[in-house]
PDB file of C-alpha atoms in Angstrom:
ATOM      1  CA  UNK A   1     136.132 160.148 -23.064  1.00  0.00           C
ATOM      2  CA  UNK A   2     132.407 160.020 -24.359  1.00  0.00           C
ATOM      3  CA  UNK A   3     131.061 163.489 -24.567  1.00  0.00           C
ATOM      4  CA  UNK A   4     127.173 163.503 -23.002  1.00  0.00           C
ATOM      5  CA  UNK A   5     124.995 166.574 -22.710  1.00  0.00           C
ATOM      6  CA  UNK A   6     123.921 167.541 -19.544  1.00  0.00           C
ATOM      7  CA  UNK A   7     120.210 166.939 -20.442  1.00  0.00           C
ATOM      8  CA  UNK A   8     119.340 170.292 -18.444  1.00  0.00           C
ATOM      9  CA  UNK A   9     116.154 170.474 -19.598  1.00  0.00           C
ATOM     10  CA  UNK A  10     114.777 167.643 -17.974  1.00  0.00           C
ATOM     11  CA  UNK A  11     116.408 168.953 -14.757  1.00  0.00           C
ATOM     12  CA  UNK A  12     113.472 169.888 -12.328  1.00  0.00           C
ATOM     13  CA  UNK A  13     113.389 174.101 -11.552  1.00  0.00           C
ATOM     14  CA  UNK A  14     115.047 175.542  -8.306  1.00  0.00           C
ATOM     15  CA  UNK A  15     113.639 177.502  -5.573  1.00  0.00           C
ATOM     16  CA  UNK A  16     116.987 179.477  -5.660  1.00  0.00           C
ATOM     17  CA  UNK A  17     118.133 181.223  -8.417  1.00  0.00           C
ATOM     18  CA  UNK A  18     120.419 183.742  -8.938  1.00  0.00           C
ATOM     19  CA  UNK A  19     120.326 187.493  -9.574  1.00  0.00           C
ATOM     20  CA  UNK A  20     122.830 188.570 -11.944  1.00  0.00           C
ATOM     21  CA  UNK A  21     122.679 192.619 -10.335  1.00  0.00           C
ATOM     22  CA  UNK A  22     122.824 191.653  -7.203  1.00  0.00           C
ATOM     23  CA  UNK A  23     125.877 189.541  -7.494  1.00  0.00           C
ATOM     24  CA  UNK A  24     127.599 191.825  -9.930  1.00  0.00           C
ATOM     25  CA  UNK A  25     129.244 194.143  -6.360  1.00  0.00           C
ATOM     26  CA  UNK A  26     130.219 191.174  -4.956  1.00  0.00           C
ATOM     27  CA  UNK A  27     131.986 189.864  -8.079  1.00  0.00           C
ATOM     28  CA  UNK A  28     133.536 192.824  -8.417  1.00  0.00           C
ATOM     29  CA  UNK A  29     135.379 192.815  -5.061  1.00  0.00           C
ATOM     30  CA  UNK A  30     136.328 189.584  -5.752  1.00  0.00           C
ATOM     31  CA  UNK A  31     138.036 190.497  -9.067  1.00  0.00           C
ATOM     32  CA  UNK A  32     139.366 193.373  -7.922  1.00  0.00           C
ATOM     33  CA  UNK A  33     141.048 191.130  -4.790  1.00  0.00           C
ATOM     34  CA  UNK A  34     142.569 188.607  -7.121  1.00  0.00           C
ATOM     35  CA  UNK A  35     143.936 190.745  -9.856  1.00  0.00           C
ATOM     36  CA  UNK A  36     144.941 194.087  -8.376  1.00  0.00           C
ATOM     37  CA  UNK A  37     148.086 192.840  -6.776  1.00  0.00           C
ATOM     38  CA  UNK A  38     149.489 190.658  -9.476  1.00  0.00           C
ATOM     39  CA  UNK A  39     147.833 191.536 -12.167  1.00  0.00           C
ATOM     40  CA  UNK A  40     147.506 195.320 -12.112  1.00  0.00           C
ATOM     41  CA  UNK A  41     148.928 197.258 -15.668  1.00  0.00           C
ATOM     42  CA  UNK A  42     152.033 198.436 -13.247  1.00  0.00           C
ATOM     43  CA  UNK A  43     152.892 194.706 -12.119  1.00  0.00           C
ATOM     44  CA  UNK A  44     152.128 193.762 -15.983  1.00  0.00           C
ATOM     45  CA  UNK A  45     154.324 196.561 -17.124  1.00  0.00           C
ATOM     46  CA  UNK A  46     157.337 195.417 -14.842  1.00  0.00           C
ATOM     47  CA  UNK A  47     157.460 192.295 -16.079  1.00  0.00           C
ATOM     48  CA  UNK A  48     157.558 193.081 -19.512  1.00  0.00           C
ATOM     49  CA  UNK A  49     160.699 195.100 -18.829  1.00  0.00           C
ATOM     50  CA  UNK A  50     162.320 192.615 -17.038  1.00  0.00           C
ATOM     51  CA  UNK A  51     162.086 190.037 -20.021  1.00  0.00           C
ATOM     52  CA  UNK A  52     161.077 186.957 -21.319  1.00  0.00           C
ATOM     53  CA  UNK A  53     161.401 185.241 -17.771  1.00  0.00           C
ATOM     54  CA  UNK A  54     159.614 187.815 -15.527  1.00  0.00           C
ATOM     55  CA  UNK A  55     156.439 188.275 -18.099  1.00  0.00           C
ATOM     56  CA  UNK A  56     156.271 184.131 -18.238  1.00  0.00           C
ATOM     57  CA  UNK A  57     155.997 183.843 -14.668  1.00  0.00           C
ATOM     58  CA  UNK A  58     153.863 186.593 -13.851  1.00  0.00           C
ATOM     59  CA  UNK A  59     151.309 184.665 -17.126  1.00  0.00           C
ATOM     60  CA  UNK A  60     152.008 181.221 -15.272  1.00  0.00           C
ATOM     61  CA  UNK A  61     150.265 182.738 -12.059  1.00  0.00           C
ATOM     62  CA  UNK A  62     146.809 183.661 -14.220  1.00  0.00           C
ATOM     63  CA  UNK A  63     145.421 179.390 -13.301  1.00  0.00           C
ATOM     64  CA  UNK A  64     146.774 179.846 -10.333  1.00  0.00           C
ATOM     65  CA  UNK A  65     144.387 183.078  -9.705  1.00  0.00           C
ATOM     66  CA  UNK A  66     141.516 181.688 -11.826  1.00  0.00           C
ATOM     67  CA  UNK A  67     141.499 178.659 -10.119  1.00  0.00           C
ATOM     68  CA  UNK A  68     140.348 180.744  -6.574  1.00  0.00           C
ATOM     69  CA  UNK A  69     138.465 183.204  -8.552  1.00  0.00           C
ATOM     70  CA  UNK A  70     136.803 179.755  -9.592  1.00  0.00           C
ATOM     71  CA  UNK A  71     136.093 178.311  -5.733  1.00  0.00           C
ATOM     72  CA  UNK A  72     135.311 181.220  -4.021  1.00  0.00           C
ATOM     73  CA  UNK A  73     132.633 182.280  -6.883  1.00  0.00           C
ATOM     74  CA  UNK A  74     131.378 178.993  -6.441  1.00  0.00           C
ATOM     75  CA  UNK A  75     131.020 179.720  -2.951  1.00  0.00           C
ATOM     76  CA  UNK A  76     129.344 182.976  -3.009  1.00  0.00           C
ATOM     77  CA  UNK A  77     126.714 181.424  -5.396  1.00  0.00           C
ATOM     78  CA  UNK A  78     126.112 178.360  -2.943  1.00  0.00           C
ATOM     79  CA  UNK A  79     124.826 180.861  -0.095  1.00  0.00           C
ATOM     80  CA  UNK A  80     122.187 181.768  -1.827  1.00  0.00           C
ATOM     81  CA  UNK A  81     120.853 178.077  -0.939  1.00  0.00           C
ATOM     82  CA  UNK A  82     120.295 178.383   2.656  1.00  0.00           C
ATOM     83  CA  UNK A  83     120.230 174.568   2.618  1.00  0.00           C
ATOM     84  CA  UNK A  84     124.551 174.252   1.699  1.00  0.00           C
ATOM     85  CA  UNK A  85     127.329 174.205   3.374  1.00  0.00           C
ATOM     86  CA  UNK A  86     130.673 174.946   1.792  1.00  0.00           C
ATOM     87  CA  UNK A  87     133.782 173.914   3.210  1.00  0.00           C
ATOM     88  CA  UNK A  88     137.272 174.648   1.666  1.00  0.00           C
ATOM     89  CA  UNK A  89     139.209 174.729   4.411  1.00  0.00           C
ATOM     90  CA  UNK A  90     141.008 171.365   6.516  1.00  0.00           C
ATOM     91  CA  UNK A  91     139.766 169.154   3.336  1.00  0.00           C
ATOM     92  CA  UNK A  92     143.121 166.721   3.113  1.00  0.00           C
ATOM     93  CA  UNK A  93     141.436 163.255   2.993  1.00  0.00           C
ATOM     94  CA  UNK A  94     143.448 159.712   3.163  1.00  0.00           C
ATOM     95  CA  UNK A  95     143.453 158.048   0.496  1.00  0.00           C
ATOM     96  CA  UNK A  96     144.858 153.868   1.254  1.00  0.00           C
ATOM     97  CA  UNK A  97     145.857 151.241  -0.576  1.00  0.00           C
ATOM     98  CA  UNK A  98     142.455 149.202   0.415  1.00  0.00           C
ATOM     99  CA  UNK A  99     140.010 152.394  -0.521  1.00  0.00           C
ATOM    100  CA  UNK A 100     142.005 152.384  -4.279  1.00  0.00           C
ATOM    101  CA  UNK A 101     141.682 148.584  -4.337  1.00  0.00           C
ATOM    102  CA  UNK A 102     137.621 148.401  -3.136  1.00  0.00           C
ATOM    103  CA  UNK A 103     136.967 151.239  -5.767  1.00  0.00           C
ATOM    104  CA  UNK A 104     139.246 150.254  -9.281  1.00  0.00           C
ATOM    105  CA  UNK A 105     138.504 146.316  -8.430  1.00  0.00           C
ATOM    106  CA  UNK A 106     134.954 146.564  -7.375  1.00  0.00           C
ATOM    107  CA  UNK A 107     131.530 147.605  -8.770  1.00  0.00           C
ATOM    108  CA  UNK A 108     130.319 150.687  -6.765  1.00  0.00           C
ATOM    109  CA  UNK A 109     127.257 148.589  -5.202  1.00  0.00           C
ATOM    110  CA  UNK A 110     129.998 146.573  -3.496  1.00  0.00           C
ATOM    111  CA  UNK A 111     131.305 149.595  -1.769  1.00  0.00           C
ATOM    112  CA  UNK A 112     129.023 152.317  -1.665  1.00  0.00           C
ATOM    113  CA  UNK A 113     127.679 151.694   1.658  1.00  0.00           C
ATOM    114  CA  UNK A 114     131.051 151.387   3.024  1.00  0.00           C
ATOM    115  CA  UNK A 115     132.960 154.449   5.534  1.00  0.00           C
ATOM    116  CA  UNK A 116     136.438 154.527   6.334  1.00  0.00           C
ATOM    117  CA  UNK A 117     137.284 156.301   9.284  1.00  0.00           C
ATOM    118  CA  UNK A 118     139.660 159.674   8.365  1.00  0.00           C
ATOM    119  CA  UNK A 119     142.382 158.873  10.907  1.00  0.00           C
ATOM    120  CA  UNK A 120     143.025 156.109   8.594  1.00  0.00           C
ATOM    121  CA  UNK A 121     147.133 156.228   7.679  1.00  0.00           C
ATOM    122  CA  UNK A 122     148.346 156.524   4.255  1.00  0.00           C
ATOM    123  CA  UNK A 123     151.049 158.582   2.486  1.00  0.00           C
ATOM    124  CA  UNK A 124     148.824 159.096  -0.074  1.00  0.00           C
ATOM    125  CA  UNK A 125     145.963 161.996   0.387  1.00  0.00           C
ATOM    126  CA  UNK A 126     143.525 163.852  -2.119  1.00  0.00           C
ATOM    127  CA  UNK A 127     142.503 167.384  -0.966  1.00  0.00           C
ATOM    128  CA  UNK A 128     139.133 168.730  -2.835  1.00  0.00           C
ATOM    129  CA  UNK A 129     138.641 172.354  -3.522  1.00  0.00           C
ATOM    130  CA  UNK A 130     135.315 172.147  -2.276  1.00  0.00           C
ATOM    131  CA  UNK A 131     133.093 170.067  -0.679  1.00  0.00           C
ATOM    132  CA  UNK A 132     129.679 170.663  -0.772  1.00  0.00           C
ATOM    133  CA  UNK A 133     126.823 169.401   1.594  1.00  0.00           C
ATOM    134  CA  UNK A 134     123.297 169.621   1.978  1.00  0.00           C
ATOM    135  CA  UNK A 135     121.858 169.489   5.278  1.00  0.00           C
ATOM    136  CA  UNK A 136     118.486 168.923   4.196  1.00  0.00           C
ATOM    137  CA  UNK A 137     119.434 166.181   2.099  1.00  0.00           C
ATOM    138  CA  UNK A 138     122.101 164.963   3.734  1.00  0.00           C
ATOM    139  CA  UNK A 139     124.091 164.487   0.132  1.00  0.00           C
ATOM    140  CA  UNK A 140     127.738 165.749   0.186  1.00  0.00           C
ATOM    141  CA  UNK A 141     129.419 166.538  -2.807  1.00  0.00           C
ATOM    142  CA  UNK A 142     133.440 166.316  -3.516  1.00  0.00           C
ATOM    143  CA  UNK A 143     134.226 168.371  -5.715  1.00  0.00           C
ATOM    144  CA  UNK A 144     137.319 169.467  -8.394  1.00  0.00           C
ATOM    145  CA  UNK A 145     137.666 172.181  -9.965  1.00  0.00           C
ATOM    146  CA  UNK A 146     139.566 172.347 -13.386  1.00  0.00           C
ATOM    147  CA  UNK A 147     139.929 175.571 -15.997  1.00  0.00           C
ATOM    148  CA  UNK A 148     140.566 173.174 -18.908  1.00  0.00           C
ATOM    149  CA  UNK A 149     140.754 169.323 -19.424  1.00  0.00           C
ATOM    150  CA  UNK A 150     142.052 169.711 -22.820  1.00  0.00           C
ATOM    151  CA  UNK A 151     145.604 168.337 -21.592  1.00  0.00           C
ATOM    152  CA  UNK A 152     144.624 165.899 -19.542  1.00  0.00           C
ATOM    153  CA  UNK A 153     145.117 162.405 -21.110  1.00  0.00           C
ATOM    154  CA  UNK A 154     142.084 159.563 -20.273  1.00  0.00           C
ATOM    155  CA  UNK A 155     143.920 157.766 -17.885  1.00  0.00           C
ATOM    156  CA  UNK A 156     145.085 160.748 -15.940  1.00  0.00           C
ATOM    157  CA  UNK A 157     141.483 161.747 -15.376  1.00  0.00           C
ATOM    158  CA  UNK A 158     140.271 158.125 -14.325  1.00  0.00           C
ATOM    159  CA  UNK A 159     143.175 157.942 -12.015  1.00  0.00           C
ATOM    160  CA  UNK A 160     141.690 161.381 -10.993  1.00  0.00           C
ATOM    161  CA  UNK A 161     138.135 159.863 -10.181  1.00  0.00           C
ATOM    162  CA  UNK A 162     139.822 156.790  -8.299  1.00  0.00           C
ATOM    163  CA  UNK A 163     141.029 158.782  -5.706  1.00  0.00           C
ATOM    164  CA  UNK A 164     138.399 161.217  -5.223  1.00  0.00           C
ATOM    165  CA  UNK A 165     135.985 157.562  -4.563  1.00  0.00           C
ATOM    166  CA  UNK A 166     138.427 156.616  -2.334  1.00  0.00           C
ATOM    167  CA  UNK A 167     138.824 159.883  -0.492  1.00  0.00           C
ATOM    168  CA  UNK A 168     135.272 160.121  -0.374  1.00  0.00           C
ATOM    169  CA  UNK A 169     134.714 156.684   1.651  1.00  0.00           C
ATOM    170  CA  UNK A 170     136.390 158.659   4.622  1.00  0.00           C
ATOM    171  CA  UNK A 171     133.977 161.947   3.907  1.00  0.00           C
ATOM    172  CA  UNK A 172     131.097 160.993   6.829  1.00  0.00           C
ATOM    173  CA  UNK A 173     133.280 160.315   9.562  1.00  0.00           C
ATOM    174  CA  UNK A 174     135.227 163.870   8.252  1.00  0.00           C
ATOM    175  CA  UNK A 175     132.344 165.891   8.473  1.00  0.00           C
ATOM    176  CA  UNK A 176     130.551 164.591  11.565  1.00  0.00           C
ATOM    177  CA  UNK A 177     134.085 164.362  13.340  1.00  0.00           C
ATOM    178  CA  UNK A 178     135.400 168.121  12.721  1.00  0.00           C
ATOM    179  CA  UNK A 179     132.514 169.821  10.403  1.00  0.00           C
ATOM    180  CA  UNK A 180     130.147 170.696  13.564  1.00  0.00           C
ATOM    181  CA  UNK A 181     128.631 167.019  13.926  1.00  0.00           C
ATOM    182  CA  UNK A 182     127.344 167.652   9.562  1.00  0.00           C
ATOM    183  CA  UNK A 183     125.881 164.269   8.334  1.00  0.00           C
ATOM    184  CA  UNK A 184     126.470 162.791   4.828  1.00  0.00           C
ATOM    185  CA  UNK A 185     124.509 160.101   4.370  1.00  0.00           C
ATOM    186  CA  UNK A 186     125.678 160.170   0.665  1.00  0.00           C
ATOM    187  CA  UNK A 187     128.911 161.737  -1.022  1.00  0.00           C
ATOM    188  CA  UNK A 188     129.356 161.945  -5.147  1.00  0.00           C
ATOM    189  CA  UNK A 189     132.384 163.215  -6.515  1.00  0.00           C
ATOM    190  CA  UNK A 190     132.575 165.664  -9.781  1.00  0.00           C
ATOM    191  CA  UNK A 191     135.087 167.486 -11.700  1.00  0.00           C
ATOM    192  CA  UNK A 192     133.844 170.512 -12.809  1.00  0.00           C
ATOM    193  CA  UNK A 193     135.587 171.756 -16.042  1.00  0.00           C
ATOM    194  CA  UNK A 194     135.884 175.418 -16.781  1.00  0.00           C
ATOM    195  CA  UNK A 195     136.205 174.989 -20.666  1.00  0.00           C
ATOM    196  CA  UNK A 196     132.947 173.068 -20.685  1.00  0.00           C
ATOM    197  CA  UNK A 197     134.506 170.776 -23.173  1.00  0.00           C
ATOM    198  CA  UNK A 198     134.755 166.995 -23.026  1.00  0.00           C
ATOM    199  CA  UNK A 199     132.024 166.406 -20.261  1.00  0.00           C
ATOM    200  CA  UNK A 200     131.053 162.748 -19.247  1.00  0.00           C
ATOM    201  CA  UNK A 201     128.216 163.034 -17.096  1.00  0.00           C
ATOM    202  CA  UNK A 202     127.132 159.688 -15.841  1.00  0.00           C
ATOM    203  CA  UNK A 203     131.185 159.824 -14.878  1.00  0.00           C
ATOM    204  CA  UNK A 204     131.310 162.322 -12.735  1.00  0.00           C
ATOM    205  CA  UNK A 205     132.560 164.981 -15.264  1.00  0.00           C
ATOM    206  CA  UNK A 206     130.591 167.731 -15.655  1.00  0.00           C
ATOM    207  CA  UNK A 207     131.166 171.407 -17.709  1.00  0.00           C
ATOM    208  CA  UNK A 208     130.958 174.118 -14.966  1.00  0.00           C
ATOM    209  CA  UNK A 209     127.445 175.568 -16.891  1.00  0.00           C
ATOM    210  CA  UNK A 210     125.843 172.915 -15.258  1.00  0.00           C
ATOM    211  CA  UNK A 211     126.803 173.854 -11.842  1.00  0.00           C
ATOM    212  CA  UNK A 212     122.593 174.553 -10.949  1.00  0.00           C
ATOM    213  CA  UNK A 213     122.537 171.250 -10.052  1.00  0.00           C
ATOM    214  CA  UNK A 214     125.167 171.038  -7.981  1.00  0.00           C
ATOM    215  CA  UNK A 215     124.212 174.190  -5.587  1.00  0.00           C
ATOM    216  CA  UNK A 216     120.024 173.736  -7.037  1.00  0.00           C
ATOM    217  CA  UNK A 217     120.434 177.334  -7.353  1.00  0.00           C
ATOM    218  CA  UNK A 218     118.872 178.287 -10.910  1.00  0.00           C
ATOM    219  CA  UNK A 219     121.154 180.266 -13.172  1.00  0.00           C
ATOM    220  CA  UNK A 220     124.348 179.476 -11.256  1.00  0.00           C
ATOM    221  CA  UNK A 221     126.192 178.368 -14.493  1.00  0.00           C
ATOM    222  CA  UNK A 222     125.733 181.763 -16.235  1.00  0.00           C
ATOM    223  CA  UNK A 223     126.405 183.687 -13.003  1.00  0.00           C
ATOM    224  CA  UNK A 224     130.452 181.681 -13.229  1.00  0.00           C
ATOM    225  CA  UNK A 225     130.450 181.978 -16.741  1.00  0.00           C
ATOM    226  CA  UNK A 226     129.908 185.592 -16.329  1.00  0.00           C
ATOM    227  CA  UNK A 227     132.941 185.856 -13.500  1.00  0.00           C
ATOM    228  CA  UNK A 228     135.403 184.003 -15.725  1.00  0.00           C
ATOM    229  CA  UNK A 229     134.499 187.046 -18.467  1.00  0.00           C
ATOM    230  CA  UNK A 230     134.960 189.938 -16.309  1.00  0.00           C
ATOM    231  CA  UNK A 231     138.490 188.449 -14.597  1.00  0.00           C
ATOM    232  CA  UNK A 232     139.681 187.712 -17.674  1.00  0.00           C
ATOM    233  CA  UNK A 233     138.559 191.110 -19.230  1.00  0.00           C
ATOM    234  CA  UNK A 234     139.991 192.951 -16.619  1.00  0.00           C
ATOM    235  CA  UNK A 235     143.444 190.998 -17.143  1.00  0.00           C
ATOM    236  CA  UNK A 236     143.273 192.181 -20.638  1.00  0.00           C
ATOM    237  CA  UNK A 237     142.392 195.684 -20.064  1.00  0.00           C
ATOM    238  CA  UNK A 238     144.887 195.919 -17.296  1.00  0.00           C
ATOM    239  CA  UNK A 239     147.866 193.899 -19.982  1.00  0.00           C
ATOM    240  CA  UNK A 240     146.474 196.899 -22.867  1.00  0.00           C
ATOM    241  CA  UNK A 241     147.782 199.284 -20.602  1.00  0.00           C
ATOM    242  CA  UNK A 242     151.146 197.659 -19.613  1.00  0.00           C
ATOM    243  CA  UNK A 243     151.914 197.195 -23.018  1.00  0.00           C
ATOM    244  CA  UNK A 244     151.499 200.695 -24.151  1.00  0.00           C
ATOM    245  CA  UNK A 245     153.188 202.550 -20.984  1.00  0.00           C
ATOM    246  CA  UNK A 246     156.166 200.103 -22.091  1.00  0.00           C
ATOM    247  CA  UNK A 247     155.832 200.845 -25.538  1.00  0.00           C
ATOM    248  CA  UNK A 248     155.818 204.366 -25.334  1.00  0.00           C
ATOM    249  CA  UNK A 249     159.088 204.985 -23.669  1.00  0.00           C
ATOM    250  CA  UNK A 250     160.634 202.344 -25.950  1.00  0.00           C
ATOM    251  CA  UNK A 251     159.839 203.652 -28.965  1.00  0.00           C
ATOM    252  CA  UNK A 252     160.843 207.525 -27.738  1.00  0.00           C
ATOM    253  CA  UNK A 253     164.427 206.042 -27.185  1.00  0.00           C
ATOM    254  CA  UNK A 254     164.597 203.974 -29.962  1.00  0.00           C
ATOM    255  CA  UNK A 255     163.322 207.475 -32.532  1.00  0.00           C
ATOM    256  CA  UNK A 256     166.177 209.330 -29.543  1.00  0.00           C
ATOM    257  CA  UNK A 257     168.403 206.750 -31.030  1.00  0.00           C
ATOM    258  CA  UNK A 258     167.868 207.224 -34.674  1.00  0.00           C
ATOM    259  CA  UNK A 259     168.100 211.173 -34.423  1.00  0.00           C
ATOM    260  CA  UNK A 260     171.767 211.399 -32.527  1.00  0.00           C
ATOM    261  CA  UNK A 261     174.048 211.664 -35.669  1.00  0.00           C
ATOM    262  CA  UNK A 262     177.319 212.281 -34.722  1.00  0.00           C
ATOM    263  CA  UNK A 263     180.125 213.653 -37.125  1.00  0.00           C
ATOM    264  CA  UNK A 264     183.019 210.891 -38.686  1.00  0.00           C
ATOM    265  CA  UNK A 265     186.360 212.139 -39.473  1.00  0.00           C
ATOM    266  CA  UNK A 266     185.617 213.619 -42.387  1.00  0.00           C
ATOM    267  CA  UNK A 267     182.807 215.907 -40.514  1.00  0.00           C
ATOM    268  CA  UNK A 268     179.600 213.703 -42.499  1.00  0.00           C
ATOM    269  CA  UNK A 269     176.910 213.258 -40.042  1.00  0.00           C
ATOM    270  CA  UNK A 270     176.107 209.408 -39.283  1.00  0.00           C
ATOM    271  CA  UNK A 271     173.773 207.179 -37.069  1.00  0.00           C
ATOM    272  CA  UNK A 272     175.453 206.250 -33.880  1.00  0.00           C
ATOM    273  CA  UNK A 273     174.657 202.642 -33.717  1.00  0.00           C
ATOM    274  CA  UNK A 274     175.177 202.277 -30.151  1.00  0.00           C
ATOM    275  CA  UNK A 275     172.226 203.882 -29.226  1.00  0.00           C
ATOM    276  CA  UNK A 276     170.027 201.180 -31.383  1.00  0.00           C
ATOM    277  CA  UNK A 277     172.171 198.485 -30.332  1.00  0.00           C
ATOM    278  CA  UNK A 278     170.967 199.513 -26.457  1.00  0.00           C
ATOM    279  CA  UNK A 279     167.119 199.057 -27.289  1.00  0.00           C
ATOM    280  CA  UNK A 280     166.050 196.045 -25.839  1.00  0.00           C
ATOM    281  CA  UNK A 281     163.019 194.216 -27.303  1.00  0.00           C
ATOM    282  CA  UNK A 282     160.209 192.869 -25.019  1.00  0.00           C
ATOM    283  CA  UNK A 283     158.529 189.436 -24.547  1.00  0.00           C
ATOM    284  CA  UNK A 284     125.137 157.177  13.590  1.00  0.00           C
ATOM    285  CA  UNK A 285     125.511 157.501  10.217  1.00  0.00           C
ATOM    286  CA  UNK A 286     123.302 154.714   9.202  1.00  0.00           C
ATOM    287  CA  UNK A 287     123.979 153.416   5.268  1.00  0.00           C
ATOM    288  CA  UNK A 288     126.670 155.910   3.071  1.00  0.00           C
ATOM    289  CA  UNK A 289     126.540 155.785  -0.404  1.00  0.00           C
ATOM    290  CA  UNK A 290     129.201 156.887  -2.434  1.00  0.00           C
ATOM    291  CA  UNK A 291     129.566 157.399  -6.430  1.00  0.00           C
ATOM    292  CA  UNK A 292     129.498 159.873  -9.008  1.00  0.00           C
ATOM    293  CA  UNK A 293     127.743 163.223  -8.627  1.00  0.00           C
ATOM    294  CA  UNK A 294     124.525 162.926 -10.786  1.00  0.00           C
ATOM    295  CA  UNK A 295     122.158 165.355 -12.499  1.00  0.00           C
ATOM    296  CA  UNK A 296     118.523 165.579 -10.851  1.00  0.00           C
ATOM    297  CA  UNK A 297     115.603 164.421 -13.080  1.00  0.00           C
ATOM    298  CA  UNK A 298     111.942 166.078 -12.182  1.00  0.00           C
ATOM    299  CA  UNK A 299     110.041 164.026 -10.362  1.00  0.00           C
ATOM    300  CA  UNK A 300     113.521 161.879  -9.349  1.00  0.00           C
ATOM    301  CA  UNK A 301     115.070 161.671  -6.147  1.00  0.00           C
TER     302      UNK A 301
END
């Protein structure tokens, strides 16, 4: 994958833009919402005593938690454009053999002002984690989040994009039909990417600093920057203390351990190594266009 730079400076200035203070309670909440429960030190400090297993699991559920830390912060920052709507909720979209085949055998002129209608059958179905529409505009955005591409081989991602193009042919008659009668008159598709590492613009991969242009709402990309680094801080603070409430009580039985000499046969005083051995280490829709979401340019529509 070619990696292109946003080109943010050429991006025209919002009306919106966010304020850092003001945001900072509601982050909070949010943080405290999604890491209290599984992540707090006493849930951390179980799981390192119950072993390699239970402290792997509990670390397997961090994506899981980042990746809603991710939408809903997204969310929050999108209200401050009166003009958005963001929906995250009844999103599964058909995707059919003939959408796949119009969008990997066919330019994107040839099918852009086509819409499918969502009843369509299919086993197959792509569910977004957001999408995003403007009313004023009448642009929707599909969107997918990601907290790291780094593992994601080429064709996996393109596959990726082919199916959010063909979902999105089916996006207008989804919104007008059970969205409140919204109206797309366009839908691009983007994968933001936490990491903000191997970005491809023009192809509908973006890094997640450049999510101003997807909500026009200056300083958004520092304002989910900033949420990543406080969730992630707070894991760490909250892991610091698991580790040394485990640690403690370890290391008093292991020095217990050491110190109970018993008496042999011959009355010498030795370790007891049974006590070491027990310390256990831890681990009317008119013309729809459809294609990749794109970067404004001042002065550009």
């Amino acid at each position: 994958m070619t990696t292109i730079l946003s080109g943010a400076p050429g991006a025209p200035a919002y009306p919106h833009a966010v304020d850092l203070d003001a945001l900072r309670p509601r982050f909070d909440v949010l943080i405290d919402e999604l890491s209290s429960q599984p992540f707090s030190a006493g849930a951390l400090s179980k799981a390192l005593a119950g072993g390699v297993s239970d402290a792997a699991a509990i670390l397997r559920a961090i994506p899981i938690q980042e990746g809603r830390l991710l939408e809903r912060g997204i969310g929050i920052i999108a209200d401050l454009n009166p003009d958005l709507v963001v929906l995250t909720q009844n999103l599964r979209l058909p995707v059919t053999k003939t959408a796949l085949e119009l969008v990997e055998k066919n330019d994107p002129k040839h099918f852009r002002s086509l819409t499918l209608d969502a009843d369509t059958g299919g086993r197959k179905t792509y569910t977004p984690d957001l999408i995003i529409v403007n009313r004023k505009t009448k642009l929707a955005h599909v969107v997918d989040v990601k907290r790291s591409l780094g593992s994601y081989e080429v064709s996996r991602i393109n596959e990726l994009k082919s199916r959010m193009l063909a979902a999105a042919l089916v996006v207008p008659d989804l919104l007008y039909r059970d969205h409140h009668r919204l109206v797309a008159e366009e839908v691009r598709v983007v994968i933001l990417n936490a990491e903000n590492q191997r970005s491809d613009i023009a192809g509908g991969v973006w890094p997640l600093s450049d999510l101003d242009h997807l909500v026009e709402v200056g300083g958004a990309g520092k304002a989910i920057g900033m949420l990543r680094e406080r969730f992630h801080a707070r894991i760490d603070e909250n892991w610091k203390l698991a580790r040394n409430a485990f640690a403690g009580p370890m290391e008093e039985r292991v020095r217990r351990g050491a110190s109970a000499d018993i008496a042999d046969a011959n009355g010498n005083e030795v370790c007891d190594p049974g006590s070491i051995a027990e310390v256990h280490q831890a681990a009317s829709r008119g013309q729809i266009r459809v294609g990749f979401a794109r970067i404004p340019r001042t002065g550009t529509g």
